[in-house]
């Protein structure tokens, strides 16, 4: 009997640990506005859970926690840590959490739009009839979509994330099926892996007129020729009049397609909505000290006193009636779920704070100057190693999160870029823009020529990478630039 009880207890512990892991992944992706609604739903769902009435504790902080003192709050420990690096230039920077009340007033700067792309997609998923696993996969896909609408992670990588981090054993085939679902959402073209797929996804959503069918055939079979604007070659290969091909391109593709579908949601030209950043990074110019604060925008929770007393009473009771045994199970289940959710919130806040602190530690020069050229190459794996988490955790922690800096509001994702021969992507972008701005407009530089010029400047880049960066900067191809100049 003891063995059976031990086995049941182990299974229950494993189930709770798995549920806690899934819940942490879910709450990390949410911003504070989404968390407020999510917490309200959980308080209504879990009877043992309630909000603290007179509590000004901050959910920011890190380091050692005195769990015996209070098991259901994140303590406001001050954290001091110095940037690793040259003592003469970097030892002054220290990072610590400020204690702020929920009642404090914050400046809510103008941000991207009323809803982010991820918000918009998640809302649409909620209207579909998806089971729990399908919804988890779909949310994982959405979490990996870039702000411009593209998906650059493979379905096999996403399958691994869901399997190892969310506790759902899924394969690539299941992710492929859900990718089709996500790609069917608005805006058209979202979750495309490349420009060709992005165009096709949008064309296939149009009414299937002869011109649209012709445009689909061009993109499917002759995309390289289309990219180089070789309508004479297309005409010979397709047996279609060259002038008609140009007209189809102009009306169905150039004017009818958005190459960056994500920009339609959360456009920076839209200043109609204001958001409250999740973090503040403040600079004391006299001491050159940087202060990191995780804002206190979600309520503190606790286990209700009545449930705590009932749980304690049943724990000390050995002889119970059938009715009491049933009630005991209900009380303990509610108590465990409430405890687990409180612990998840603590882990969320600690993970967010540690992630932001690590970003500041890696990018102190930018936070001191505000110059994007001071951003160093930084990958999410580097932050994951610093805070002792999996890279998928960091990916969720930075998703849809913003920080108020002395130089304005920044997306956390904007601090990451790959290492290009010791330079950051921001530096390459800047030099690429200067090359295009300084070119002969009648004879613009091709991607090959841009690639050669950048190599002369010390960047070892492939032509396709230069083309990708040019697209990201919304710089047309040399052919289009030449026609624009005429």
Short mmCIF file of C-alpha atoms in Angstrom, two decimals:
data_model
loop_
_atom_site.label_atom_id
_atom_site.label_comp_id
_atom_site.label_asym_id
_atom_site.label_seq_id
_atom_site.Cartn_x
_atom_site.Cartn_y
_atom_site.Cartn_z
CA UNK A 1 0.00 0.00 0.00
CA UNK A 2 2.87 2.32 0.83
CA UNK A 3 4.42 1.60 -2.57
CA UNK A 4 1.16 2.43 -4.35
CA UNK A 5 0.83 5.67 -2.39
CA UNK A 6 4.42 6.59 -3.26
CA UNK A 7 3.78 5.88 -6.95
CA UNK A 8 0.62 8.01 -6.98
CA UNK A 9 2.46 10.83 -5.23
CA UNK A 10 5.33 10.66 -7.77
CA UNK A 11 2.88 10.75 -10.69
CA UNK A 12 1.06 13.72 -9.18
CA UNK A 13 4.35 15.56 -8.62
CA UNK A 14 5.41 14.89 -12.21
CA UNK A 15 2.04 16.09 -13.50
CA UNK A 16 2.26 19.31 -11.50
CA UNK A 17 5.86 19.91 -12.64
CA UNK A 18 4.84 19.42 -16.28
CA UNK A 19 1.85 21.73 -15.86
CA UNK A 20 4.05 24.34 -14.18
CA UNK A 21 6.54 24.16 -17.06
CA UNK A 22 3.79 24.63 -19.64
CA UNK A 23 2.27 27.49 -17.65
CA UNK A 24 5.63 29.27 -17.37
CA UNK A 25 6.10 29.10 -21.13
CA UNK A 26 2.64 30.55 -21.59
CA UNK A 27 2.99 33.49 -19.18
CA UNK A 28 6.47 34.42 -20.42
CA UNK A 29 5.03 35.20 -23.84
CA UNK A 30 2.38 37.54 -22.42
CA UNK A 31 2.90 41.23 -21.84
CA UNK A 32 1.57 42.93 -18.71
CA UNK A 33 -1.76 43.91 -20.25
CA UNK A 34 -2.39 40.29 -21.25
CA UNK A 35 -1.20 39.09 -17.85
CA UNK A 36 -3.73 41.26 -16.00
CA UNK A 37 -6.60 39.59 -17.85
CA UNK A 38 -4.98 36.16 -17.53
CA UNK A 39 -4.58 36.56 -13.76
CA UNK A 40 -8.19 37.68 -13.36
CA UNK A 41 -9.31 34.52 -15.16
CA UNK A 42 -7.10 32.35 -12.95
CA UNK A 43 -8.39 33.98 -9.76
CA UNK A 44 -11.94 33.19 -10.88
CA UNK A 45 -10.98 29.66 -11.91
CA UNK A 46 -8.93 28.65 -8.84
CA UNK A 47 -11.00 29.15 -5.69
CA UNK A 48 -8.00 29.02 -3.36
CA UNK A 49 -6.37 31.95 -5.17
CA UNK A 50 -6.96 35.62 -4.37
CA UNK A 51 -5.36 39.02 -4.89
CA UNK A 52 -3.62 40.71 -2.00
CA UNK A 53 -5.68 43.69 -0.91
CA UNK A 54 -3.17 45.98 0.81
CA UNK A 55 0.05 45.10 -0.86
CA UNK A 56 2.61 47.32 -2.52
CA UNK A 57 5.23 44.66 -3.11
CA UNK A 58 7.03 44.75 -6.41
CA UNK A 59 7.32 41.71 -8.59
CA UNK A 60 10.81 42.77 -9.61
CA UNK A 61 13.97 41.35 -8.17
CA UNK A 62 16.39 38.51 -8.34
CA UNK A 63 18.98 36.70 -6.29
CA UNK A 64 18.54 34.83 -3.02
CA UNK A 65 14.95 34.56 -1.80
CA UNK A 66 13.86 33.93 1.77
CA UNK A 67 11.18 31.35 1.02
CA UNK A 68 10.49 30.65 4.70
CA UNK A 69 9.55 34.25 5.26
CA UNK A 70 6.95 34.39 2.49
CA UNK A 71 6.26 31.69 -0.04
CA UNK A 72 3.83 33.60 -2.20
CA UNK A 73 5.57 36.81 -3.13
CA UNK A 74 8.69 37.86 -4.96
CA UNK A 75 10.91 39.66 -2.46
CA UNK A 76 12.29 43.09 -3.29
CA UNK A 77 15.96 42.18 -2.98
CA UNK A 78 18.38 44.75 -4.35
CA UNK A 79 20.67 43.28 -6.96
CA UNK A 80 24.11 44.68 -7.68
CA UNK A 81 26.28 43.19 -10.39
CA UNK A 82 29.11 44.64 -12.43
CA UNK A 83 29.61 44.23 -16.14
CA UNK A 84 32.33 41.75 -17.01
CA UNK A 85 34.93 43.44 -19.16
CA UNK A 86 37.73 45.95 -19.06
CA UNK A 87 37.93 47.44 -15.56
CA UNK A 88 38.86 50.89 -16.87
CA UNK A 89 35.83 51.21 -19.09
CA UNK A 90 33.08 48.98 -17.76
CA UNK A 91 33.42 48.45 -14.01
CA UNK A 92 31.20 51.38 -13.11
CA UNK A 93 27.97 49.89 -14.43
CA UNK A 94 25.80 48.35 -11.78
CA UNK A 95 22.36 46.94 -12.03
CA UNK A 96 19.76 46.74 -9.31
CA UNK A 97 16.00 46.56 -8.98
CA UNK A 98 14.09 49.61 -7.85
CA UNK A 99 11.14 49.04 -5.54
CA UNK A 100 8.07 50.74 -6.96
CA UNK A 101 4.44 50.64 -6.13
CA UNK A 102 1.64 49.70 -8.50
CA UNK A 103 0.21 53.15 -7.74
CA UNK A 104 3.27 54.94 -9.12
CA UNK A 105 2.66 56.93 -12.29
CA UNK A 106 4.60 55.95 -15.36
CA UNK A 107 5.18 57.65 -18.65
CA UNK A 108 3.43 55.56 -21.29
CA UNK A 109 5.20 56.43 -24.57
CA UNK A 110 3.71 56.10 -28.00
CA UNK A 111 4.47 52.67 -29.34
CA UNK A 112 3.82 50.59 -32.40
CA UNK A 113 0.06 50.09 -32.59
CA UNK A 114 -3.06 49.03 -30.78
CA UNK A 115 -2.10 45.38 -31.15
CA UNK A 116 1.11 43.66 -32.03
CA UNK A 117 1.25 41.09 -34.79
CA UNK A 118 1.43 38.29 -32.21
CA UNK A 119 -1.66 39.65 -30.42
CA UNK A 120 -3.54 39.81 -33.69
CA UNK A 121 -2.65 36.24 -34.64
CA UNK A 122 -3.41 34.80 -31.19
CA UNK A 123 -6.85 36.45 -31.24
CA UNK A 124 -7.59 34.72 -34.55
CA UNK A 125 -6.39 31.35 -33.25
CA UNK A 126 -8.87 31.69 -30.39
CA UNK A 127 -11.71 31.68 -32.90
CA UNK A 128 -10.66 28.32 -34.38
CA UNK A 129 -11.61 24.88 -33.10
CA UNK A 130 -8.19 23.65 -32.05
CA UNK A 131 -7.35 21.10 -29.39
CA UNK A 132 -4.83 21.84 -26.64
CA UNK A 133 -1.85 20.41 -28.51
CA UNK A 134 -2.72 22.16 -31.77
CA UNK A 135 -3.11 25.47 -29.96
CA UNK A 136 0.24 25.04 -28.19
CA UNK A 137 1.96 24.35 -31.53
CA UNK A 138 0.25 27.30 -33.19
CA UNK A 139 1.27 29.63 -30.35
CA UNK A 140 4.85 28.37 -30.62
CA UNK A 141 4.84 29.19 -34.34
CA UNK A 142 3.43 32.66 -33.66
CA UNK A 143 6.07 33.23 -30.98
CA UNK A 144 8.79 32.67 -33.56
CA UNK A 145 7.39 35.01 -36.23
CA UNK A 146 9.48 38.14 -36.72
CA UNK A 147 7.94 41.60 -36.53
CA UNK A 148 7.96 41.85 -40.34
CA UNK A 149 5.81 38.71 -40.55
CA UNK A 150 8.42 36.13 -41.59
CA UNK A 151 9.14 32.79 -39.91
CA UNK A 152 12.84 31.97 -39.94
CA UNK A 153 12.89 28.90 -37.69
CA UNK A 154 12.28 25.47 -39.20
CA UNK A 155 9.28 23.35 -38.30
CA UNK A 156 11.60 20.67 -36.91
CA UNK A 157 13.16 23.24 -34.54
CA UNK A 158 9.72 24.37 -33.40
CA UNK A 159 8.69 20.72 -32.89
CA UNK A 160 11.73 20.27 -30.63
CA UNK A 161 10.83 23.41 -28.67
CA UNK A 162 7.27 22.26 -28.04
CA UNK A 163 8.40 18.72 -27.14
CA UNK A 164 11.23 19.59 -24.78
CA UNK A 165 10.01 22.86 -23.29
CA UNK A 166 6.23 22.67 -23.29
CA UNK A 167 5.88 18.97 -22.48
CA UNK A 168 3.88 18.07 -25.61
CA UNK A 169 5.44 15.32 -27.70
CA UNK A 170 4.92 16.50 -31.29
CA UNK A 171 6.57 15.80 -34.62
CA UNK A 172 7.43 17.93 -37.63
CA UNK A 173 4.32 16.75 -39.50
CA UNK A 174 2.07 18.21 -36.78
CA UNK A 175 3.94 21.51 -36.89
CA UNK A 176 3.66 21.60 -40.69
CA UNK A 177 -0.11 21.15 -40.40
CA UNK A 178 -0.40 24.00 -37.89
CA UNK A 179 1.89 26.19 -39.98
CA UNK A 180 -0.69 25.89 -42.77
CA UNK A 181 -3.31 27.08 -40.27
CA UNK A 182 -1.21 30.07 -39.15
CA UNK A 183 -0.45 30.97 -42.77
CA UNK A 184 -4.21 31.08 -43.42
CA UNK A 185 -4.62 33.90 -40.88
CA UNK A 186 -4.52 37.64 -41.55
CA UNK A 187 -2.53 39.52 -42.66
CA UNK A 188 -2.07 37.47 -45.84
CA UNK A 189 1.51 36.31 -46.27
CA UNK A 190 2.24 35.99 -42.56
CA UNK A 191 4.54 33.15 -41.38
CA UNK A 192 6.17 32.82 -44.82
CA UNK A 193 9.68 31.37 -44.79
CA UNK A 194 10.91 33.56 -47.66
CA UNK A 195 9.76 36.25 -50.09
CA UNK A 196 8.62 33.74 -52.72
CA UNK A 197 6.33 31.96 -50.27
CA UNK A 198 5.10 35.32 -48.94
CA UNK A 199 4.02 36.40 -52.43
CA UNK A 200 2.39 33.06 -53.18
CA UNK A 201 0.42 33.07 -49.93
CA UNK A 202 -1.02 36.47 -50.83
CA UNK A 203 -1.72 35.66 -54.46
CA UNK A 204 -3.60 32.49 -53.50
CA UNK A 205 -5.92 34.53 -51.29
CA UNK A 206 -7.01 36.66 -54.25
CA UNK A 207 -9.96 35.84 -56.54
CA UNK A 208 -8.58 33.43 -59.14
CA UNK A 209 -8.76 35.58 -62.26
CA UNK A 210 -6.59 34.76 -65.31
CA UNK A 211 -4.10 37.47 -64.31
CA UNK A 212 -3.81 36.10 -60.78
CA UNK A 213 -3.34 32.56 -62.09
CA UNK A 214 -0.60 33.84 -64.40
CA UNK A 215 1.08 35.68 -61.51
CA UNK A 216 1.03 32.49 -59.41
CA UNK A 217 2.62 30.52 -62.27
CA UNK A 218 5.37 33.13 -62.66
CA UNK A 219 6.24 33.11 -58.95
CA UNK A 220 6.01 29.31 -58.63
CA UNK A 221 8.12 28.42 -61.67
CA UNK A 222 10.16 31.47 -62.66
CA UNK A 223 10.87 33.39 -59.48
CA UNK A 224 14.58 33.95 -60.24
CA UNK A 225 13.75 35.47 -63.62
CA UNK A 226 11.06 37.61 -62.01
CA UNK A 227 13.47 38.82 -59.32
CA UNK A 228 15.85 40.06 -62.02
CA UNK A 229 12.93 41.66 -63.94
CA UNK A 230 13.87 39.71 -67.11
CA UNK A 231 10.47 39.92 -68.79
CA UNK A 232 12.01 39.11 -72.17
CA UNK A 233 13.27 35.79 -70.79
CA UNK A 234 9.94 35.14 -69.08
CA UNK A 235 8.10 35.83 -72.33
CA UNK A 236 10.17 33.30 -74.26
CA UNK A 237 9.91 30.61 -71.61
CA UNK A 238 6.21 31.03 -70.91
CA UNK A 239 5.01 31.89 -74.39
CA UNK A 240 3.23 34.97 -73.05
CA UNK A 241 3.40 38.49 -74.46
CA UNK A 242 6.07 40.52 -72.65
CA UNK A 243 3.79 43.53 -72.21
CA UNK A 244 1.13 41.39 -70.54
CA UNK A 245 3.72 39.95 -68.16
CA UNK A 246 4.79 43.47 -67.17
CA UNK A 247 1.17 44.46 -66.58
CA UNK A 248 0.51 41.36 -64.46
CA UNK A 249 3.63 42.06 -62.44
CA UNK A 250 2.71 45.71 -61.93
CA UNK A 251 -0.91 45.16 -60.87
CA UNK A 252 -0.87 41.73 -59.20
CA UNK A 253 2.55 41.65 -57.54
CA UNK A 254 4.21 45.05 -57.20
CA UNK A 255 1.01 46.91 -56.27
CA UNK A 256 -1.01 44.00 -54.93
CA UNK A 257 1.52 42.35 -52.59
CA UNK A 258 3.01 43.48 -49.26
CA UNK A 259 6.54 42.04 -49.04
CA UNK A 260 6.54 42.67 -45.27
CA UNK A 261 3.06 41.57 -44.12
CA UNK A 262 3.88 41.98 -40.44
CA UNK A 263 4.41 45.70 -40.92
CA UNK A 264 0.70 46.06 -41.65
CA UNK A 265 0.14 45.33 -37.94
CA UNK A 266 2.03 47.48 -35.48
CA UNK A 267 3.28 49.98 -38.05
CA UNK A 268 5.53 52.60 -36.50
CA UNK A 269 3.67 55.24 -38.45
CA UNK A 270 0.64 54.55 -36.27
CA UNK A 271 0.85 56.64 -33.13
CA UNK A 272 -2.73 56.10 -32.02
CA UNK A 273 -1.95 53.67 -29.23
CA UNK A 274 0.15 53.90 -26.12
CA UNK A 275 1.73 51.03 -24.25
CA UNK A 276 3.42 50.82 -20.90
CA UNK A 277 6.90 49.29 -21.27
CA UNK A 278 7.73 46.25 -19.17
CA UNK A 279 11.10 47.66 -18.06
CA UNK A 280 12.90 50.93 -17.34
CA UNK A 281 16.62 51.45 -17.86
CA UNK A 282 17.73 54.74 -16.33
CA UNK A 283 21.11 56.45 -16.59
CA UNK A 284 22.66 58.52 -13.81
CA UNK A 285 24.97 60.76 -15.83
CA UNK A 286 27.04 61.80 -12.81
CA UNK A 287 27.90 58.29 -11.65
CA UNK A 288 27.38 56.65 -15.08
CA UNK A 289 25.29 54.03 -13.36
CA UNK A 290 22.56 52.16 -15.21
CA UNK A 291 19.49 51.10 -13.25
CA UNK A 292 17.25 48.26 -14.44
CA UNK A 293 13.67 48.11 -13.21
CA UNK A 294 11.00 45.55 -13.95
CA UNK A 295 7.77 47.51 -13.68
CA UNK A 296 5.17 46.40 -11.18
CA UNK A 297 2.11 46.13 -13.42
CA UNK A 298 0.58 42.84 -12.29
CA UNK A 299 -1.12 42.16 -8.93
CA UNK A 300 0.36 40.14 -6.07
CA UNK A 301 -1.47 36.93 -5.27
CA UNK A 302 -1.88 34.76 -2.20
CA UNK A 303 -3.68 31.61 -1.08
CA UNK A 304 -6.90 32.53 0.69
CA UNK A 305 -6.79 32.13 4.46
CA UNK A 306 -9.83 29.85 4.52
CA UNK A 307 -8.25 27.38 2.08
CA UNK A 308 -4.94 27.49 3.91
CA UNK A 309 -6.69 26.62 7.19
CA UNK A 310 -8.80 23.85 5.63
CA UNK A 311 -5.75 22.37 3.92
CA UNK A 312 -3.82 22.36 7.20
CA UNK A 313 -6.76 20.77 9.05
CA UNK A 314 -7.09 17.95 6.53
CA UNK A 315 -3.33 17.32 6.53
CA UNK A 316 -3.48 16.57 10.26
CA UNK A 317 -6.61 14.39 9.97
CA UNK A 318 -6.03 10.65 9.75
CA UNK A 319 -9.58 9.27 9.90
CA UNK A 320 -12.00 10.71 7.35
CA UNK A 321 -15.43 9.86 6.07
CA UNK A 322 -16.01 9.30 2.36
CA UNK A 323 -17.46 12.79 2.06
CA UNK A 324 -14.55 14.32 3.97
CA UNK A 325 -12.03 12.41 1.84
CA UNK A 326 -13.62 13.81 -1.32
CA UNK A 327 -13.61 17.32 0.10
CA UNK A 328 -10.00 16.88 1.20
CA UNK A 329 -8.97 16.04 -2.36
CA UNK A 330 -10.78 19.08 -3.75
CA UNK A 331 -9.19 21.36 -1.14
CA UNK A 332 -5.69 19.98 -1.73
CA UNK A 333 -6.03 20.17 -5.52
CA UNK A 334 -7.12 23.82 -5.34
CA UNK A 335 -4.34 24.59 -2.85
CA UNK A 336 -1.69 22.94 -5.06
CA UNK A 337 -2.92 24.71 -8.20
CA UNK A 338 -2.89 28.07 -6.42
CA UNK A 339 0.60 27.46 -5.03
CA UNK A 340 1.84 26.39 -8.45
CA UNK A 341 0.44 29.49 -10.17
CA UNK A 342 1.98 31.81 -7.57
CA UNK A 343 5.32 30.08 -8.09
CA UNK A 344 4.98 30.42 -11.87
CA UNK A 345 4.45 34.18 -11.52
CA UNK A 346 7.57 34.42 -9.35
CA UNK A 347 9.56 32.50 -11.95
CA UNK A 348 8.18 34.70 -14.73
CA UNK A 349 9.21 37.93 -13.04
CA UNK A 350 12.63 36.61 -12.09
CA UNK A 351 13.25 35.34 -15.62
CA UNK A 352 12.15 38.64 -17.17
CA UNK A 353 14.30 40.69 -14.81
CA UNK A 354 17.34 38.48 -15.29
CA UNK A 355 16.90 38.59 -19.07
CA UNK A 356 16.71 42.39 -19.19
CA UNK A 357 19.66 42.74 -16.80
CA UNK A 358 21.74 40.42 -18.98
CA UNK A 359 20.85 42.44 -22.09
CA UNK A 360 21.97 45.66 -20.39
CA UNK A 361 25.13 43.95 -19.20
CA UNK A 362 25.90 42.96 -22.80
CA UNK A 363 24.95 46.31 -24.36
CA UNK A 364 26.11 48.99 -21.86
CA UNK A 365 27.57 51.24 -24.56
CA UNK A 366 24.21 51.62 -26.28
CA UNK A 367 22.39 52.45 -23.05
CA UNK A 368 25.04 55.07 -22.32
CA UNK A 369 24.98 56.70 -25.77
CA UNK A 370 21.71 55.81 -27.50
CA UNK A 371 23.69 55.23 -30.72
CA UNK A 372 22.62 52.01 -32.46
CA UNK A 373 26.13 51.62 -33.84
CA UNK A 374 27.18 50.89 -30.25
CA UNK A 375 25.03 47.75 -30.21
CA UNK A 376 27.30 44.72 -30.13
CA UNK A 377 26.57 41.40 -31.85
CA UNK A 378 24.33 39.47 -29.48
CA UNK A 379 22.45 36.20 -29.79
CA UNK A 380 19.66 34.86 -27.61
CA UNK A 381 21.81 31.81 -26.80
CA UNK A 382 24.35 34.13 -25.13
CA UNK A 383 21.65 35.55 -22.84
CA UNK A 384 20.33 32.02 -22.18
CA UNK A 385 23.81 30.93 -21.05
CA UNK A 386 24.13 33.96 -18.77
CA UNK A 387 20.83 33.38 -16.96
CA UNK A 388 21.01 29.57 -17.01
CA UNK A 389 17.92 29.01 -19.15
CA UNK A 390 17.13 27.38 -22.48
CA UNK A 391 17.21 29.68 -25.51
CA UNK A 392 13.48 29.06 -26.07
CA UNK A 393 12.83 30.62 -22.64
CA UNK A 394 14.73 33.75 -23.67
CA UNK A 395 12.83 33.83 -26.96
CA UNK A 396 9.54 33.88 -25.03
CA UNK A 397 10.84 36.40 -22.48
CA UNK A 398 11.76 38.99 -25.13
CA UNK A 399 8.67 38.40 -27.30
CA UNK A 400 6.35 41.40 -27.35
CA UNK A 401 8.29 43.16 -24.55
CA UNK A 402 9.50 46.76 -24.48
CA UNK A 403 11.89 48.83 -22.40
CA UNK A 404 11.86 52.56 -21.69
CA UNK A 405 15.43 53.80 -22.18
CA UNK A 406 16.85 57.32 -21.92
CA UNK A 407 16.70 57.30 -25.72
CA UNK A 408 13.11 56.17 -26.19
CA UNK A 409 11.16 52.93 -26.21
CA UNK A 410 12.88 49.87 -27.65
CA UNK A 411 11.69 46.36 -28.40
CA UNK A 412 13.79 43.77 -26.57
CA UNK A 413 14.23 41.91 -29.84
CA UNK A 414 16.03 44.94 -31.29
CA UNK A 415 19.05 44.30 -29.04
CA UNK A 416 19.86 41.04 -30.78
CA UNK A 417 21.86 40.70 -33.97
CA UNK A 418 24.31 38.21 -35.37
CA UNK A 419 28.09 38.63 -35.27
CA UNK A 420 29.36 39.73 -38.68
CA UNK A 421 33.15 39.75 -38.49
CA UNK A 422 33.07 41.48 -35.13
CA UNK A 423 30.36 43.96 -36.14
CA UNK A 424 26.65 43.99 -35.47
CA UNK A 425 23.89 43.86 -38.06
CA UNK A 426 23.06 47.48 -37.20
CA UNK A 427 26.51 48.59 -38.38
CA UNK A 428 26.13 46.64 -41.62
CA UNK A 429 22.69 48.18 -42.16
CA UNK A 430 24.13 51.66 -41.66
CA UNK A 431 26.97 51.12 -44.12
CA UNK A 432 24.63 49.48 -46.64
CA UNK A 433 22.30 52.49 -46.53
CA UNK A 434 25.25 54.84 -47.05
CA UNK A 435 26.41 52.88 -50.10
CA UNK A 436 22.96 53.10 -51.68
CA UNK A 437 22.56 56.77 -50.80
CA UNK A 438 25.92 57.58 -52.40
CA UNK A 439 25.51 55.52 -55.57
CA UNK A 440 25.04 56.88 -59.08
CA UNK A 441 21.24 56.83 -59.36
CA UNK A 442 21.43 56.21 -63.12
CA UNK A 443 23.67 53.20 -62.52
CA UNK A 444 22.67 51.82 -59.11
CA UNK A 445 24.74 49.16 -57.40
CA UNK A 446 23.57 45.59 -57.88
CA UNK A 447 23.50 43.18 -54.93
CA UNK A 448 26.75 41.67 -56.22
CA UNK A 449 28.34 45.13 -56.34
CA UNK A 450 27.03 45.98 -52.87
CA UNK A 451 28.41 42.69 -51.62
CA UNK A 452 31.85 43.51 -53.08
CA UNK A 453 31.85 47.00 -51.55
CA UNK A 454 30.90 45.61 -48.14
CA UNK A 455 33.66 43.02 -48.39
CA UNK A 456 36.11 45.86 -49.06
CA UNK A 457 34.86 47.41 -45.83
CA UNK A 458 35.65 44.19 -43.94
CA UNK A 459 32.27 42.42 -43.96
CA UNK A 460 32.39 38.85 -45.23
CA UNK A 461 28.87 38.46 -46.54
CA UNK A 462 27.19 36.34 -49.16
CA UNK A 463 25.17 38.00 -51.92
CA UNK A 464 21.91 36.48 -50.64
CA UNK A 465 22.61 37.94 -47.18
CA UNK A 466 23.14 41.39 -48.69
CA UNK A 467 19.85 41.00 -50.59
CA UNK A 468 18.10 39.99 -47.35
CA UNK A 469 19.47 43.05 -45.54
CA UNK A 470 18.48 45.30 -48.45
CA UNK A 471 14.93 43.91 -48.28
CA UNK A 472 14.85 44.46 -44.52
CA UNK A 473 15.78 48.11 -45.08
CA UNK A 474 13.01 48.35 -47.71
CA UNK A 475 15.54 49.30 -50.38
CA UNK A 476 14.30 48.22 -53.84
CA UNK A 477 16.48 46.14 -56.15
CA UNK A 478 18.94 47.92 -58.45
CA UNK A 479 16.60 47.31 -61.40
CA UNK A 480 13.71 49.00 -59.64
CA UNK A 481 15.96 51.82 -58.37
CA UNK A 482 17.15 52.43 -61.92
CA UNK A 483 13.56 52.64 -63.19
CA UNK A 484 12.65 54.96 -60.31
CA UNK A 485 15.55 57.25 -61.24
CA UNK A 486 14.29 57.43 -64.84
#
